[in-house]
Amino acid sequence: MNPYQVLGVSETATDAEIKAAYRELAKKYHPDNYAQSPLADLAEEKMKEVNEAYDKICEMRKNPSSTNAYSNSYSNTYSNTSSQYGANYTHSDFPDIRRLIREGRLDDALQLLNGIQGTGRNAEWYFLMGMVYSKKGWSEQAYSYFQTACRMDPTNSEFRSALDNASTRRNYNPSGYNTVSSAGCSMCDICAGVMCANCCCECLGGRGCC
Amino acid sequence: MFGYITIDKSEMLVKDYEAYKAVYCTLCKQLGKDYSVFSRFILNYDCTFYALTALALSDDCPGFCSSRCRFNPFKKCNYLKNDTKALSLAAALTVVTFYYKLVDNIADGSFFEKLLCYIILPYASSWKKLAKKKYPEIDAIVKEMSDSQFEVEKDEQCLIDKAAEPTALMLARVMELLEDDPQKRRVHHNFGYFLGKWIYLLDAVNDFESDKKHKLFNPYIIKYGDSKKEHIDEIRQSLDNCLSEALLSYRLMDIKRFDRIMENVLYYGLTKRQKEVLENKEK
């Protein structure tokens, strides 16, 4: 596929424009956004496509004679950090369940998890419950399980990042503009403004207006 | 379907608004053509959005033309020129969801509501039969939603996620119909799932007071008890979460046109609607 099309820019675009388009896309498809999402793998693929397209354009522009040369030597600024999710733990009490979750066999994983009773339900158990529910789309349940996991083991970075990701998604403001009405000029602001102006008038020797 | 998925006109370019209106008017016309003149009255925004999504994903451009509106002969409206599957699918979805909504109202409505529903039911039922002949899968999907919703409401300790599941799955499956590739179907499934969940939850917030009065099923009453004022932030977060997930899925879809309209809905239309419902009740 044409790398320019992947980035959504024309072939005559300047280097700066290309970089901006790449940044925009990289921000959109960054693996951190899709952590714990059932679509994480597809976002990762997309990210790879964007990275490759950008590398290819850079290579083509740097070295115009070899338009078809393709080098992967560029170090990508946005690497796939979360592809190792669930794989970067050093020790796990439930390796089988983690494998099931990775393979997408959520119902089997849930059954095994529910079979664990009493003291077996440690912080990791709550974390894995959260993972299963998160992949199922039951985000309310997932959120409360992640919260419990973090409360039981506040030092674990894996649990913490899962909770942070879930919390980020609980605030939606894609347009970047603040939808809280009080941020604008509310009636209160107007009243306060008038009162201040009135005080100023009085200070300057006027009689104020009320 | 409840008509929550709308655009925010003030954030739109005029040309996009015209295009959106053309989709709306064409769906109205399609209802008249496929079912009956009276079925045009049940046209709603959710199904218009479904038609819009289907058109945004389809390979060929529909094209526009203008002709007179059936309801106001002095007005000229824009319509889509080509007959596409997107619109007949959306029309079928409109009548099928309407039928099951009526059946649901008969089950737990007040006396007058029931009476009214019984009067309309024969018409709705005949439209549904026509739609079922054309698209049996749509009827099957909506029927399953209606049945499992009935099951879910028996649970007195019902979790929010569980209560929203039938509606979420319904929209997930109708969105899946728009795609054949299994990987892309997953994206569509997720997109529909969270939009459906959002619709269900927002409707639950909207009906909170009346459900409390009539002692009807409402997942937020189960979770927060009689007062939702103190929990309004948590409620907002649960709704926001659905929108975030839907947006993540949207970004992985192959949108071929109408992207500005779709983004208007996702960025402004939905948040505006959500704010209206939440603030109305905060007072």
PDB file of N, CA and C in Angstrom, chain B residues 95-126:
ATOM      1  N   VAL B  95     -38.615  -0.742  11.962  1.00  0.00           N
ATOM      2  CA  VAL B  95     -39.928  -1.343  12.245  1.00  0.00           C
ATOM      3  C   VAL B  95     -39.819  -2.509  13.229  1.00  0.00           C
ATOM      4  N   VAL B  96     -38.729  -3.276  13.119  1.00  0.00           N
ATOM      5  CA  VAL B  96     -38.595  -4.426  14.027  1.00  0.00           C
ATOM      6  C   VAL B  96     -38.411  -3.958  15.474  1.00  0.00           C
ATOM      7  N   THR B  97     -37.531  -2.959  15.683  1.00  0.00           N
ATOM      8  CA  THR B  97     -37.348  -2.477  17.056  1.00  0.00           C
ATOM      9  C   THR B  97     -38.626  -1.834  17.581  1.00  0.00           C
ATOM     10  N   PHE B  98     -39.348  -1.165  16.693  1.00  0.00           N
ATOM     11  CA  PHE B  98     -40.611  -0.548  17.107  1.00  0.00           C
ATOM     12  C   PHE B  98     -41.600  -1.611  17.592  1.00  0.00           C
ATOM     13  N   TYR B  99     -41.696  -2.692  16.845  1.00  0.00           N
ATOM     14  CA  TYR B  99     -42.614  -3.767  17.215  1.00  0.00           C
ATOM     15  C   TYR B  99     -42.288  -4.329  18.603  1.00  0.00           C
ATOM     16  N   TYR B 100     -41.003  -4.632  18.832  1.00  0.00           N
ATOM     17  CA  TYR B 100     -40.651  -5.237  20.125  1.00  0.00           C
ATOM     18  C   TYR B 100     -40.777  -4.244  21.281  1.00  0.00           C
ATOM     19  N   LYS B 101     -40.620  -2.965  20.953  1.00  0.00           N
ATOM     20  CA  LYS B 101     -40.821  -1.932  21.976  1.00  0.00           C
ATOM     21  C   LYS B 101     -42.293  -1.912  22.395  1.00  0.00           C
ATOM     22  N   LEU B 102     -43.164  -2.034  21.409  1.00  0.00           N
ATOM     23  CA  LEU B 102     -44.605  -2.066  21.698  1.00  0.00           C
ATOM     24  C   LEU B 102     -44.955  -3.255  22.588  1.00  0.00           C
ATOM     25  N   VAL B 103     -44.415  -4.412  22.204  1.00  0.00           N
ATOM     26  CA  VAL B 103     -44.691  -5.622  22.986  1.00  0.00           C
ATOM     27  C   VAL B 103     -44.218  -5.432  24.422  1.00  0.00           C
ATOM     28  N   ASP B 104     -43.055  -4.791  24.560  1.00  0.00           N
ATOM     29  CA  ASP B 104     -42.500  -4.533  25.878  1.00  0.00           C
ATOM     30  C   ASP B 104     -43.391  -3.573  26.666  1.00  0.00           C
ATOM     31  N   ASN B 105     -43.886  -2.539  25.998  1.00  0.00           N
ATOM     32  CA  ASN B 105     -44.783  -1.578  26.655  1.00  0.00           C
ATOM     33  C   ASN B 105     -46.068  -2.236  27.123  1.00  0.00           C
ATOM     34  N   ILE B 106     -46.574  -3.176  26.318  1.00  0.00           N
ATOM     35  CA  ILE B 106     -47.796  -3.869  26.705  1.00  0.00           C
ATOM     36  C   ILE B 106     -47.557  -4.668  27.985  1.00  0.00           C
ATOM     37  N   ALA B 107     -46.330  -5.200  28.106  1.00  0.00           N
ATOM     38  CA  ALA B 107     -46.014  -5.993  29.292  1.00  0.00           C
ATOM     39  C   ALA B 107     -45.967  -5.139  30.556  1.00  0.00           C
ATOM     40  N   ASP B 108     -45.367  -3.925  30.493  1.00  0.00           N
ATOM     41  CA  ASP B 108     -45.286  -3.164  31.752  1.00  0.00           C
ATOM     42  C   ASP B 108     -45.680  -1.696  31.633  1.00  0.00           C
ATOM     43  N   GLY B 109     -46.660  -1.387  30.795  1.00  0.00           N
ATOM     44  CA  GLY B 109     -47.111  -0.010  30.683  1.00  0.00           C
ATOM     45  C   GLY B 109     -48.336   0.244  31.551  1.00  0.00           C
ATOM     46  N   SER B 110     -48.753   1.515  31.613  1.00  0.00           N
ATOM     47  CA  SER B 110     -49.979   1.841  32.344  1.00  0.00           C
ATOM     48  C   SER B 110     -51.180   1.469  31.458  1.00  0.00           C
ATOM     49  N   PHE B 111     -52.382   1.610  32.014  1.00  0.00           N
ATOM     50  CA  PHE B 111     -53.578   1.174  31.300  1.00  0.00           C
ATOM     51  C   PHE B 111     -53.734   1.849  29.936  1.00  0.00           C
ATOM     52  N   PHE B 112     -53.597   3.182  29.923  1.00  0.00           N
ATOM     53  CA  PHE B 112     -53.797   3.898  28.663  1.00  0.00           C
ATOM     54  C   PHE B 112     -52.702   3.598  27.652  1.00  0.00           C
ATOM     55  N   GLU B 113     -51.504   3.455  28.196  1.00  0.00           N
ATOM     56  CA  GLU B 113     -50.389   3.092  27.327  1.00  0.00           C
ATOM     57  C   GLU B 113     -50.677   1.764  26.629  1.00  0.00           C
ATOM     58  N   LYS B 114     -51.143   0.814  27.437  1.00  0.00           N
ATOM     59  CA  LYS B 114     -51.442  -0.508  26.901  1.00  0.00           C
ATOM     60  C   LYS B 114     -52.502  -0.424  25.811  1.00  0.00           C
ATOM     61  N   LEU B 115     -53.526   0.360  26.107  1.00  0.00           N
ATOM     62  CA  LEU B 115     -54.625   0.514  25.153  1.00  0.00           C
ATOM     63  C   LEU B 115     -54.109   1.030  23.816  1.00  0.00           C
ATOM     64  N   LEU B 116     -53.291   2.082  23.917  1.00  0.00           N
ATOM     65  CA  LEU B 116     -52.731   2.684  22.714  1.00  0.00           C
ATOM     66  C   LEU B 116     -51.879   1.660  21.946  1.00  0.00           C
ATOM     67  N   CYS B 117     -51.070   0.919  22.703  1.00  0.00           N
ATOM     68  CA  CYS B 117     -50.200  -0.068  22.068  1.00  0.00           C
ATOM     69  C   CYS B 117     -51.020  -1.143  21.350  1.00  0.00           C
ATOM     70  N   TYR B 118     -52.118  -1.545  22.001  1.00  0.00           N
ATOM     71  CA  TYR B 118     -52.951  -2.571  21.374  1.00  0.00           C
ATOM     72  C   TYR B 118     -53.550  -2.088  20.060  1.00  0.00           C
ATOM     73  N   ILE B 119     -53.861  -0.779  19.996  1.00  0.00           N
ATOM     74  CA  ILE B 119     -54.425  -0.241  18.758  1.00  0.00           C
ATOM     75  C   ILE B 119     -53.389  -0.277  17.630  1.00  0.00           C
ATOM     76  N   ILE B 120     -52.130   0.084  17.983  1.00  0.00           N
ATOM     77  CA  ILE B 120     -51.101   0.157  16.935  1.00  0.00           C
ATOM     78  C   ILE B 120     -50.545  -1.220  16.579  1.00  0.00           C
ATOM     79  N   LEU B 121     -50.618  -2.128  17.535  1.00  0.00           N
ATOM     80  CA  LEU B 121     -49.937  -3.423  17.382  1.00  0.00           C
ATOM     81  C   LEU B 121     -50.186  -4.156  16.057  1.00  0.00           C
ATOM     82  N   PRO B 122     -51.435  -4.252  15.577  1.00  0.00           N
ATOM     83  CA  PRO B 122     -51.649  -4.989  14.321  1.00  0.00           C
ATOM     84  C   PRO B 122     -50.852  -4.416  13.153  1.00  0.00           C
ATOM     85  N   TYR B 123     -50.763  -3.074  13.095  1.00  0.00           N
ATOM     86  CA  TYR B 123     -49.985  -2.449  12.010  1.00  0.00           C
ATOM     87  C   TYR B 123     -48.519  -2.820  12.153  1.00  0.00           C
ATOM     88  N   ALA B 124     -48.013  -2.595  13.368  1.00  0.00           N
ATOM     89  CA  ALA B 124     -46.594  -2.863  13.631  1.00  0.00           C
ATOM     90  C   ALA B 124     -46.274  -4.315  13.315  1.00  0.00           C
ATOM     91  N   SER B 125     -47.210  -5.179  13.683  1.00  0.00           N
ATOM     92  CA  SER B 125     -46.970  -6.600  13.470  1.00  0.00           C
ATOM     93  C   SER B 125     -46.900  -6.944  11.982  1.00  0.00           C
ATOM     94  N   SER B 126     -47.741  -6.284  11.183  1.00  0.00           N
ATOM     95  CA  SER B 126     -47.686  -6.582   9.744  1.00  0.00           C
ATOM     96  C   SER B 126     -46.399  -6.035   9.125  1.00  0.00           C
TER      97      SER B 126
END
